[in-house]
XYZ file of C-alpha atoms in Angstrom:
717
model
C 0.161 0.136 -0.136
C 1.376 3.585 -1.117
C 2.651 5.499 2.261
C 0.159 8.722 2.979
C 2.368 11.901 2.295
C 2.016 13.946 5.186
C 1.655 18.266 4.368
C 4.930 19.569 5.694
C 5.202 22.942 3.743
C 2.348 25.606 3.299
C 2.400 27.374 -0.332
C 0.149 30.544 -0.160
C -0.791 32.425 -3.310
C -2.174 36.022 -2.286
C -4.099 37.278 -5.412
C -6.081 35.650 -8.222
C -4.052 37.660 -10.781
C -3.401 35.558 -14.619
C 0.208 34.455 -13.424
C -1.523 32.946 -10.389
C -4.506 31.006 -12.397
C -2.004 29.510 -15.034
C 0.153 28.039 -11.784
C -2.785 26.709 -10.407
C -3.702 24.706 -13.526
C 0.276 23.727 -13.465
C -0.283 22.806 -9.879
C -2.810 19.994 -10.546
C -1.026 18.598 -13.218
C 2.016 18.544 -11.325
C 1.490 18.776 -8.129
C 4.619 19.068 -5.212
C 3.972 15.903 -2.316
C 3.797 17.617 0.856
C 2.596 20.747 0.238
C -0.748 22.450 1.169
C -1.454 25.132 -1.534
C -3.799 28.006 -0.366
C -5.019 30.682 -2.574
C -6.904 34.457 -0.918
C -8.559 36.573 -2.989
C -11.450 38.752 -2.464
C -13.903 37.049 -4.521
C -14.445 33.699 -6.552
C -14.330 35.038 -9.785
C -11.727 37.543 -11.527
C -12.003 39.094 -14.487
C -9.512 38.806 -17.781
C -7.786 42.034 -18.623
C -7.892 41.022 -22.608
C -11.486 40.680 -22.525
C -12.679 42.902 -20.733
C -13.308 45.263 -23.565
C -14.787 43.329 -25.450
C -17.672 42.696 -22.426
C -17.980 46.344 -22.230
C -18.999 46.846 -25.846
C -21.526 44.235 -25.297
C -19.172 41.282 -27.591
C -19.265 38.567 -24.347
C -21.366 37.830 -21.894
C -20.644 38.834 -18.478
C -19.508 34.944 -18.079
C -16.996 34.981 -20.736
C -14.212 37.084 -19.296
C -14.990 35.432 -16.088
C -12.012 33.259 -14.366
C -13.207 30.592 -12.169
C -11.037 30.638 -9.530
C -13.107 27.891 -7.243
C -13.166 25.302 -9.670
C -9.504 26.239 -10.331
C -8.930 26.260 -6.644
C -10.697 22.837 -6.717
C -8.383 21.376 -9.716
C -5.301 22.133 -8.191
C -6.214 20.528 -4.675
C -6.032 24.055 -3.058
C -7.832 25.661 0.164
C -9.602 29.292 -1.420
C -9.646 31.780 1.128
C -12.298 34.180 0.355
C -10.704 37.597 1.740
C -8.520 40.658 0.937
C -5.032 40.333 2.208
C -3.857 43.300 4.052
C -0.614 42.764 5.498
C 2.351 40.265 6.051
C 3.847 39.249 9.427
C 7.293 37.953 8.379
C 8.707 37.186 12.015
C 5.441 34.758 12.093
C 5.493 33.674 8.560
C 2.041 34.702 8.387
C -0.702 36.304 5.950
C -3.169 38.812 7.419
C -6.287 38.107 5.743
C -8.641 40.168 7.942
C -8.722 38.660 11.392
C -7.194 35.658 10.275
C -3.604 34.983 9.860
C -2.699 32.245 7.099
C 0.861 30.404 7.992
C 3.096 30.363 4.896
C 6.189 28.453 4.002
C 6.281 30.102 0.762
C 3.959 32.801 -0.034
C 3.697 34.630 -4.455
C 2.059 38.233 -4.864
C -0.099 38.700 -7.749
C -2.363 41.318 -6.375
C -2.826 43.303 -10.015
C -2.661 47.175 -9.330
C -5.514 49.760 -8.898
C -6.789 52.679 -11.000
C -7.879 54.342 -7.838
C -7.690 58.009 -7.724
C -8.053 59.038 -3.827
C -5.979 62.624 -5.058
C -9.598 63.336 -6.672
C -12.353 64.510 -4.542
C -15.774 62.352 -5.159
C -13.905 59.211 -7.353
C -14.115 56.814 -4.065
C -17.975 57.691 -3.839
C -18.927 58.230 -7.595
C -15.890 56.300 -9.862
C -15.464 53.110 -10.901
C -11.590 52.282 -11.267
C -10.826 49.889 -14.256
C -8.495 47.593 -11.964
C -8.948 45.516 -9.998
C -11.577 44.595 -12.716
C -14.257 43.366 -10.873
C -15.954 45.972 -9.999
C -16.287 47.277 -13.309
C -17.339 43.987 -14.678
C -20.087 43.899 -12.151
C -21.412 47.891 -12.844
C -21.172 48.098 -16.092
C -23.196 44.963 -16.473
C -25.889 47.191 -14.529
C -25.494 50.170 -16.306
C -25.517 49.008 -19.614
C -28.890 46.909 -19.426
C -30.790 50.681 -18.464
C -32.214 53.008 -20.901
C -32.750 56.563 -21.472
C -29.569 58.742 -22.414
C -26.491 57.448 -21.450
C -23.401 59.438 -20.451
C -20.331 57.908 -19.601
C -16.620 59.632 -18.615
C -12.904 57.524 -18.757
C -10.413 59.453 -16.999
C -7.320 58.104 -18.282
C -6.326 58.104 -22.610
C -3.424 55.813 -22.358
C -3.603 52.489 -24.144
C -6.277 50.716 -21.544
C -8.277 54.043 -21.270
C -9.058 54.600 -24.745
C -9.580 50.679 -25.266
C -12.860 51.343 -22.871
C -13.775 54.740 -24.021
C -14.376 53.057 -27.505
C -15.975 49.877 -25.926
C -18.193 51.990 -24.084
C -19.395 53.909 -27.125
C -19.911 50.948 -29.204
C -21.570 48.904 -26.243
C -24.311 52.005 -25.774
C -25.340 52.404 -29.151
C -28.637 51.444 -28.155
C -28.867 54.537 -26.095
C -28.767 58.105 -26.776
C -24.927 58.133 -25.419
C -22.643 60.663 -24.999
C -18.805 59.534 -23.727
C -15.755 61.464 -23.110
C -12.090 60.404 -22.678
C -10.076 62.959 -20.112
C -6.825 62.791 -19.913
C -3.839 65.439 -18.444
C -1.687 65.247 -20.806
C -1.853 63.816 -24.397
C -3.752 60.920 -25.515
C -1.897 57.965 -26.319
C 1.375 59.939 -25.282
C 2.761 56.077 -24.741
C 2.023 54.971 -28.341
C 3.311 55.828 -31.827
C 1.960 58.654 -33.896
C 0.309 56.501 -36.237
C -1.499 53.995 -33.571
C -3.112 57.679 -32.099
C -4.234 59.190 -35.102
C -6.253 55.557 -35.773
C -7.512 55.279 -32.465
C -8.387 59.211 -32.500
C -9.991 58.260 -36.268
C -11.761 55.327 -34.774
C -13.247 57.433 -31.695
C -14.141 60.444 -33.702
C -16.419 57.891 -35.860
C -17.726 56.814 -32.794
C -18.607 60.349 -31.591
C -16.511 60.769 -28.620
C -15.449 63.539 -27.334
C -11.202 63.977 -26.641
C -10.330 66.287 -23.531
C -6.772 66.401 -23.554
C -4.496 68.642 -21.300
C -7.308 68.839 -18.188
C -6.682 68.033 -14.883
C -10.062 66.845 -13.263
C -11.343 68.419 -9.749
C -13.909 66.644 -8.431
C -16.601 63.838 -9.000
C -20.229 64.202 -8.668
C -22.521 61.609 -9.114
C -23.899 63.378 -12.426
C -20.795 64.938 -13.348
C -16.973 65.788 -14.076
C -15.996 68.909 -13.160
C -12.299 70.002 -14.810
C -9.555 71.959 -13.066
C -10.111 74.570 -15.818
C -14.237 75.043 -14.525
C -15.640 72.975 -17.528
C -18.487 70.274 -16.339
C -18.802 66.853 -18.103
C -21.742 65.451 -17.983
C -21.241 61.504 -16.547
C -23.937 59.248 -14.907
C -20.696 56.832 -14.999
C -17.537 57.488 -14.467
C -14.259 54.917 -15.141
C -11.065 55.964 -13.752
C -8.280 54.468 -15.838
C -5.518 56.753 -15.089
C -2.065 55.052 -14.930
C -1.271 51.447 -12.778
C -1.001 52.358 -9.369
C 0.361 50.075 -6.601
C -1.796 48.710 -4.033
C -1.663 50.849 -0.952
C -1.424 48.131 1.650
C 1.804 47.065 -0.070
C 4.075 49.096 1.552
C 3.604 48.015 5.115
C 4.584 44.143 4.119
C 8.288 44.916 4.892
C 9.100 44.020 0.926
C 11.416 46.187 -1.115
C 9.581 48.639 -3.698
C 9.998 50.821 -6.317
C 8.055 53.054 -6.433
C 5.417 51.124 -4.230
C 5.589 47.929 -7.037
C 7.340 44.968 -5.219
C 11.153 44.715 -6.023
C 11.738 41.360 -7.675
C 14.782 39.592 -9.114
C 15.100 37.688 -12.272
C 14.518 34.463 -10.224
C 10.987 36.477 -9.295
C 12.179 36.360 -5.667
C 11.530 39.482 -3.806
C 13.541 40.995 -0.965
C 12.414 37.990 1.557
C 13.143 34.258 1.015
C 10.997 32.066 -0.390
C 8.175 35.153 -1.243
C 7.736 36.109 -5.038
C 5.487 38.639 -6.927
C 4.642 38.729 -10.502
C 2.483 40.283 -12.998
C 1.241 44.400 -12.521
C 2.191 44.466 -8.790
C 5.673 43.417 -9.808
C 8.810 45.465 -10.905
C 11.574 43.762 -12.611
C 14.476 45.695 -11.087
C 17.343 44.291 -13.526
C 15.106 44.190 -17.083
C 11.744 47.216 -16.313
C 9.042 46.223 -18.502
C 5.412 48.510 -19.062
C 2.356 46.944 -16.682
C 1.581 44.147 -19.206
C -0.623 41.446 -19.000
C 1.800 39.559 -21.443
C 4.670 39.457 -19.204
C 2.500 37.477 -15.748
C 1.042 35.059 -18.498
C 5.247 33.885 -19.560
C 5.872 34.398 -16.046
C 4.005 31.977 -14.634
C 5.934 29.232 -15.931
C 8.816 30.359 -13.764
C 7.023 30.945 -11.477
C 5.229 27.608 -10.746
C 9.438 25.992 -11.387
C 10.655 28.452 -8.684
C 7.965 27.817 -6.286
C 8.683 24.406 -6.208
C 12.197 24.703 -5.929
C 11.990 27.290 -2.803
C 9.449 24.643 -1.213
C 11.812 20.996 -2.201
C 15.356 22.599 -2.420
C 16.033 22.753 -5.670
C 17.511 25.176 -8.309
C 15.559 28.088 -9.345
C 15.307 29.914 -13.040
C 15.559 32.770 -14.188
C 12.846 34.673 -16.154
C 13.958 36.841 -19.326
C 11.379 39.375 -20.336
C 11.087 40.122 -24.540
C 12.323 43.761 -24.928
C 8.581 44.658 -26.616
C 5.526 42.419 -27.580
C 2.343 43.087 -30.652
C -0.590 45.262 -28.420
C -3.654 44.266 -29.933
C -6.197 46.928 -29.086
C -10.060 46.604 -29.872
C -11.466 49.986 -31.352
C -14.800 49.418 -29.932
C -16.532 47.029 -32.617
C -15.341 44.345 -33.748
C -12.450 45.648 -35.544
C -8.400 45.954 -33.185
C -5.427 47.524 -33.982
C -1.720 46.116 -33.837
C 1.392 47.474 -32.837
C 4.316 47.037 -32.624
C 8.334 48.212 -32.969
C 6.426 51.422 -34.042
C 4.203 50.507 -36.563
C 0.375 50.228 -36.228
C -2.296 48.935 -38.293
C -5.920 48.184 -37.715
C -8.647 45.439 -39.395
C -11.439 43.400 -38.298
C -9.425 40.130 -39.413
C -7.292 41.624 -36.167
C -10.292 41.352 -33.659
C -10.977 37.977 -35.177
C -6.932 36.938 -34.478
C -7.732 38.699 -30.929
C -10.421 37.160 -30.143
C -9.282 34.014 -30.791
C -6.245 34.243 -28.679
C -8.219 35.310 -25.946
C -10.827 32.315 -26.029
C -7.729 30.061 -26.406
C -6.203 31.615 -22.873
C -9.458 31.458 -21.644
C -9.859 27.820 -22.427
C -6.846 26.731 -20.734
C -8.660 28.057 -17.343
C -12.162 26.686 -18.097
C -11.085 23.084 -19.928
C -9.556 21.036 -17.115
C -8.395 17.769 -17.959
C -9.270 14.696 -15.880
C -6.764 13.781 -14.464
C -6.540 9.908 -13.988
C -7.281 8.419 -10.636
C -4.166 6.075 -8.872
C -3.868 2.781 -10.346
C -6.129 0.041 -8.147
C -3.950 -3.373 -7.640
C -4.911 -6.359 -9.375
C -6.178 -8.954 -7.998
C -8.946 -6.895 -5.917
C -11.441 -8.434 -3.432
C -14.902 -8.619 -4.725
C -17.070 -5.890 -4.822
C -14.398 -3.084 -4.127
C -15.150 -1.163 -7.647
C -19.130 -1.503 -6.636
C -18.323 0.602 -3.664
C -16.039 2.831 -4.710
C -18.893 3.941 -7.802
C -18.108 5.923 -10.502
C -17.448 9.724 -9.060
C -15.879 10.888 -5.790
C -17.697 10.706 -2.567
C -19.150 13.793 -1.795
C -18.194 15.346 1.734
C -20.734 17.363 4.245
C -23.996 15.263 4.785
C -23.290 13.627 1.603
C -20.999 11.261 2.799
C -23.448 9.920 5.261
C -24.899 7.068 6.397
C -28.312 6.870 4.744
C -31.606 7.204 6.164
C -33.268 3.753 5.666
C -29.600 2.128 6.788
C -29.780 4.468 9.464
C -33.027 3.213 11.107
C -32.557 -0.154 10.516
C -29.468 -0.150 12.932
C -31.322 1.918 15.607
C -34.377 -0.776 15.054
C -32.925 -3.303 17.711
C -30.933 -0.415 20.222
C -33.458 -0.891 23.258
C -34.871 2.662 24.490
C -34.833 2.656 28.116
C -36.343 5.650 29.960
C -34.541 6.215 33.209
C -35.135 9.405 35.870
C -33.083 11.701 33.684
C -32.696 10.909 30.430
C -36.209 10.513 28.278
C -35.661 8.581 25.435
C -36.731 10.609 21.603
C -36.274 7.978 19.306
C -35.084 9.704 15.612
C -35.411 12.955 17.400
C -32.373 15.514 16.826
C -31.147 15.610 20.126
C -31.705 13.653 23.394
C -33.392 15.151 26.457
C -31.772 15.304 29.737
C -33.654 16.681 32.859
C -31.720 17.522 36.151
C -32.762 19.300 39.012
C -35.528 20.155 36.543
C -33.592 22.099 34.135
C -33.846 20.278 30.345
C -30.896 19.742 28.908
C -30.360 18.279 25.387
C -27.315 17.124 23.761
C -26.220 15.862 20.242
C -23.344 15.250 18.486
C -22.614 15.578 14.497
C -19.538 15.421 12.785
C -18.664 16.113 8.907
C -15.834 14.583 6.541
C -14.561 18.345 4.814
C -16.439 19.385 1.863
C -13.661 22.367 1.234
C -10.279 22.547 1.735
C -10.085 25.801 4.076
C -10.525 24.849 7.953
C -12.238 27.420 8.842
C -14.548 27.377 6.381
C -15.397 24.090 7.230
C -15.196 24.015 10.806
C -17.969 27.301 10.377
C -20.255 25.188 8.696
C -19.742 21.886 10.782
C -20.422 24.137 13.692
C -23.436 25.737 12.156
C -24.286 22.376 11.500
C -24.222 20.847 14.850
C -26.154 23.595 16.540
C -29.084 23.014 14.084
C -30.144 19.901 16.461
C -30.299 21.921 19.173
C -31.731 24.658 17.413
C -34.095 22.329 15.787
C -35.274 21.696 19.756
C -35.957 25.554 20.567
C -33.427 24.981 22.878
C -30.266 27.864 23.733
C -27.093 26.418 23.191
C -24.800 25.616 26.191
C -21.753 23.774 25.933
C -19.990 22.630 23.145
C -16.570 19.670 22.812
C -14.677 19.556 19.161
C -13.656 16.759 17.959
C -11.135 16.403 14.870
C -9.444 14.296 12.517
C -6.450 16.654 10.538
C -4.633 15.229 8.132
C -1.367 14.266 8.468
C 0.977 16.902 8.669
C 4.065 18.081 10.421
C 3.823 19.817 14.091
C 4.014 23.312 12.390
C 1.715 22.549 9.913
C -0.528 20.707 12.965
C -0.372 24.118 15.131
C -0.930 26.652 12.625
C -4.592 24.708 11.380
C -5.425 24.043 15.036
C -5.006 27.569 15.662
C -7.346 28.429 12.585
C -10.180 25.792 13.470
C -10.300 26.982 16.756
C -10.915 30.893 16.409
C -13.384 29.773 13.884
C -15.027 27.528 16.587
C -15.052 30.522 19.536
C -16.625 33.104 16.812
C -19.036 30.456 16.126
C -20.008 29.407 19.393
C -19.767 32.638 21.102
C -22.110 33.915 18.685
C -24.733 31.371 19.475
C -23.867 31.626 23.364
C -22.031 28.324 23.600
C -18.996 27.837 25.626
C -16.052 25.501 24.235
C -15.118 22.747 27.056
C -12.369 21.632 25.575
C -12.269 18.340 23.209
C -10.598 15.574 20.983
C -8.179 15.383 18.308
C -6.207 12.861 16.025
C -4.724 12.672 12.833
C -6.067 10.414 9.921
C -6.085 10.881 6.360
C -8.583 13.578 5.684
C -10.250 16.106 7.755
C -13.117 15.301 9.855
C -15.093 18.445 12.079
C -16.843 17.542 14.996
C -18.975 19.170 18.153
C -20.525 17.271 20.868
C -23.694 20.180 21.491
C -25.818 20.742 24.462
C -28.683 23.326 25.109
C -30.962 24.390 27.646
C -35.031 24.480 27.045
C -36.431 27.214 28.471
C -39.877 25.432 28.054
C -40.595 22.434 26.545
C -38.603 21.085 23.623
C -40.319 20.662 20.266
C -39.611 17.526 18.758
C -40.860 15.575 15.840
C -43.869 14.579 17.583
C -46.528 16.643 17.970
C -48.057 17.890 14.463
C -51.485 17.939 14.164
C -53.213 18.422 10.703
C -53.727 21.833 9.362
C -50.776 22.774 10.576
C -48.302 25.182 8.077
C -45.377 24.474 6.977
C -42.061 26.616 7.265
C -38.803 26.443 5.661
C -35.909 28.660 6.647
C -33.576 28.070 4.198
C -33.112 26.782 0.455
C -31.917 23.062 -0.708
C -29.647 22.341 -2.777
C -26.534 22.189 -1.408
C -25.550 18.532 -1.312
C -25.855 18.594 -5.538
C -23.739 21.810 -5.309
C -21.038 20.576 -3.871
C -21.162 16.919 -5.666
C -21.322 19.409 -8.936
C -17.969 21.455 -7.109
C -16.206 18.391 -6.420
C -16.530 17.475 -9.593
C -15.790 21.069 -11.315
C -19.057 21.164 -12.778
C -20.677 24.299 -10.662
C -19.711 27.692 -11.590
C -17.868 29.165 -8.625
C -20.645 32.194 -7.763
C -23.133 29.485 -7.207
C -20.753 26.957 -5.232
C -20.006 30.517 -2.858
C -23.815 30.904 -2.371
C -24.164 27.850 -1.021
C -21.409 28.609 1.321
C -23.230 31.829 2.434
C -26.225 29.943 2.822
C -24.705 27.392 4.967
C -23.170 30.101 7.156
C -25.630 31.688 7.965
C -26.554 30.480 12.193
C -30.625 29.776 12.983
C -30.712 30.344 16.266
C -32.846 33.889 15.914
C -35.352 31.527 13.634
C -35.151 29.003 15.807
C -36.545 31.770 19.049
C -38.964 33.037 15.691
C -40.263 28.993 15.866
C -40.440 28.223 19.650
C -43.857 28.146 19.730
C -43.720 25.164 17.331
C -46.105 21.915 17.362
C -43.202 20.517 15.472
C -39.896 21.265 13.981
C -36.446 19.817 12.914
C -33.871 20.864 10.930
C -32.894 19.868 7.395
C -29.572 17.867 7.094
C -28.548 14.553 5.208
C -31.556 12.337 5.031
C -33.092 15.785 2.518
C -35.887 18.017 2.836
C -38.595 14.572 2.352
C -36.348 12.549 4.499
C -36.993 14.729 7.499
C -40.324 15.523 6.530
C -41.077 12.216 6.713
C -39.764 12.170 10.111
C -42.306 14.861 11.040
C -45.118 12.974 9.980
C -43.925 9.240 11.112
C -43.641 10.473 15.243
C -46.417 12.625 14.590
C -49.054 9.876 13.243
C -50.102 12.409 10.848
C -49.299 12.956 6.877
C -47.966 16.268 4.590
C -48.594 17.947 1.879
C -45.181 19.167 0.465
C -45.578 21.923 -2.776
C -42.884 21.196 -4.645
C -42.763 24.355 -6.600
C -42.817 26.748 -3.582
C -39.529 24.863 -1.663
C -37.105 27.638 -2.208
C -33.748 26.468 -3.898
C -30.017 27.557 -3.670
C -28.908 29.725 -6.902
C -27.644 27.033 -9.556
C -28.923 24.096 -7.525
C -32.266 23.179 -10.068
C -29.855 24.006 -13.030
C -27.248 21.244 -11.893
C -30.397 18.958 -10.993
C -30.990 19.074 -14.654
C -27.657 18.068 -16.056
C -28.162 14.936 -13.770
C -25.849 16.017 -11.144
C -26.714 13.985 -7.887
C -25.232 13.678 -4.283
C -23.655 10.225 -3.400
C -26.430 9.920 -0.988
C -28.848 10.911 -3.085
C -30.722 7.053 -4.109
C -30.404 6.067 0.174
C -32.447 8.967 0.376
C -35.023 8.296 -2.594
C -35.340 4.944 -0.541
C -35.283 5.763 3.322
C -37.780 8.239 2.600
C -40.636 6.182 3.352
C -44.291 6.312 1.992
C -44.188 9.177 -0.468
C -46.453 9.741 -3.352
C -44.686 11.459 -6.171
C -46.625 13.498 -8.621
C -44.977 14.203 -12.218
C -41.497 14.306 -10.607
C -38.027 15.638 -11.983
C -35.195 17.466 -11.143
C -37.226 19.428 -8.905
C -38.828 16.616 -7.478
C -35.586 15.572 -7.144
C -33.915 17.851 -4.894
C -36.871 17.672 -2.163
C -33.930 14.286 -1.881
C -30.844 16.193 -1.005
C -28.883 15.897 1.141
C -28.518 19.145 3.251
C -25.507 20.386 5.189
C -26.296 23.332 7.844
C -29.359 23.287 6.194
C -32.577 25.430 7.472
C -35.435 24.722 10.387
C -38.889 22.720 8.927
C -41.437 23.840 11.313
C -44.908 22.697 11.232
C -46.770 25.859 12.820
C -50.481 26.549 13.212
C -51.951 27.664 10.104
C -52.966 31.076 11.925
C -49.734 32.134 12.785
C -47.952 30.992 9.919
C -47.952 34.316 7.764
C -46.892 36.400 11.019
C -43.925 33.954 11.693
C -42.944 34.380 8.216
C -43.363 37.700 8.300
C -41.080 37.686 10.953
C -38.634 35.362 9.635
C -37.882 37.593 6.639
C -37.563 40.737 8.578
C -34.625 39.062 10.880
C -32.881 38.253 7.392
C -34.122 34.218 6.573
C -35.150 33.583 3.467
C -38.407 31.802 4.260
C -41.322 30.260 2.811
C -44.603 28.656 3.256
C -44.261 25.021 1.477
C -47.162 22.882 2.668
C -49.422 21.567 5.232
C -49.614 18.308 7.785
C -52.401 16.289 6.437
C -54.837 13.823 7.553
C -53.478 9.934 7.063
C -49.996 8.765 6.635
C -47.155 9.182 4.302
C -46.075 12.612 2.704
C -47.185 13.403 -0.635
C -44.953 15.104 -2.935
C -47.312 18.000 -5.193
């Protein structure tokens, strides 16, 4: 048997720029055993600069220029931390991300530049920087979809500013558009005279107003005020006046040149084991202008040198070319090519540019299937069938099915004693001591995300769901952890992250952390034993009466989404939406629903399975209106492609007597296992609308999804 290689080194990529995106792909194809890879970026998507003008012009939809960092991180086996890096602590070898500290043995910066204009009054409130690209990509789609006259001003007449100006004018041709480009000097001063003439001619044909040698004094919501007193009408003002370094880099302790990180030919900074690439880096020996072509070509050297830094290998030098072919889109499907001072424009050049850009994006979206390790031969009978044809889901998707669990528990004696009351099949056990009613439950999850902080938060909220489902207030918790095999230093780092996340969730819930247990194994699992105190009678599965209304506090679909994410088939924004839903605690919802007739949290058995549990315990039936059940964004689309959690079939079989109407993907999602799901409550029908309004006012996407009925079993309509 191949020995499990322990983790001994942490590699942290700060920023999801083009070079780091390419490194992630290379790492997925050729990882260095023993290294835990981490990517830190503010969002799940990063815009590709080469296609952004095409998006502004309307040639591409919103998704086309976006690099999906969630999918890339999954392919690379990396943990993705959604947050903005704010500094480095070299003494502790940590990256500071908000309240979190991420330990590293090697690190790399690819955070790009900014077009923020702090020196211009009103820009922070009313301007949109061209870089970083994310905000412009997001806000432009909303603005372009509007109607009526459109007034746009672009501040900065370099190549990037000119390209965006022409793209905006072309993209707004369906409206009465007024587009202006403003530069404090001469427009396109860094290009050849031929290129400048071509661009100015194109701008004239698009009706763009060009203002040169004019400084900007102030930006307001509907205008740009120039230093000479002129006012330029603008409802959407873009800042594209040059590349400025990210301000927080000044506090990193790294050697800088005009705010940019100075790097050696190996791309290493002044600190050993710390690298920088892309626009945020300054190549001290071979200075070059800020351009994406250099970042792309730095990627293979960076990948090699990161491996060398972590394994004691020999580094290579990056040797940038002296010049490169500049392809500039001209608004419509035409482009200009410039190199060595010569420029030419033609529609064929746009097709060429489009082909190059799509080829680059395909590199990052068409990820190869890496073969699974070969199985030994011979094998025991049944091994192949037990492995299945897809990886086992994490979270609740990796749990034992309802049918198998019921069968295992059926033979256990359920004996009541003076202080322990059996509640067979309920969310938590009940202990009565000195008149105090205490509920107790335990739950643990196999990791479905690589980030131990995020996984801990999800697991903690999931475990607390059993307490909240009985209308109890969390009291205490103990932690049970299995860490992957790793070095003592990495154990320290990981445990620090896990306990910090645990403390934050439990403190917010009102539970004290009493301690716990940890061990090493093959993968991360996080579990909690939790107790809660009931001020009144606990709300159990039993007690629902015919006619009661059914309220659900969270949408369903996490099992399907996370199964798709493991297969790299879920869009990053959909995955992040599922994470956000799982991270919503249910404490306030529990308090609002404390008077429910019956209640449970929707977890591994799926909505149908948990509603069946209420039916069985209460001795009545239920009608579930499938169309009224809220779904997580993207869950239905993934279900329509046939994506299912590995627990789906068991949930279908274990839900008991279920009558299904038309069926289909939406119905299938009723059997989707949920992790940290919402509360399902049977409430007095006369109180349902009031409770629903209170839940929504408290921030829960709650919905009325059905009713309890006479008879037995569950009916999906």
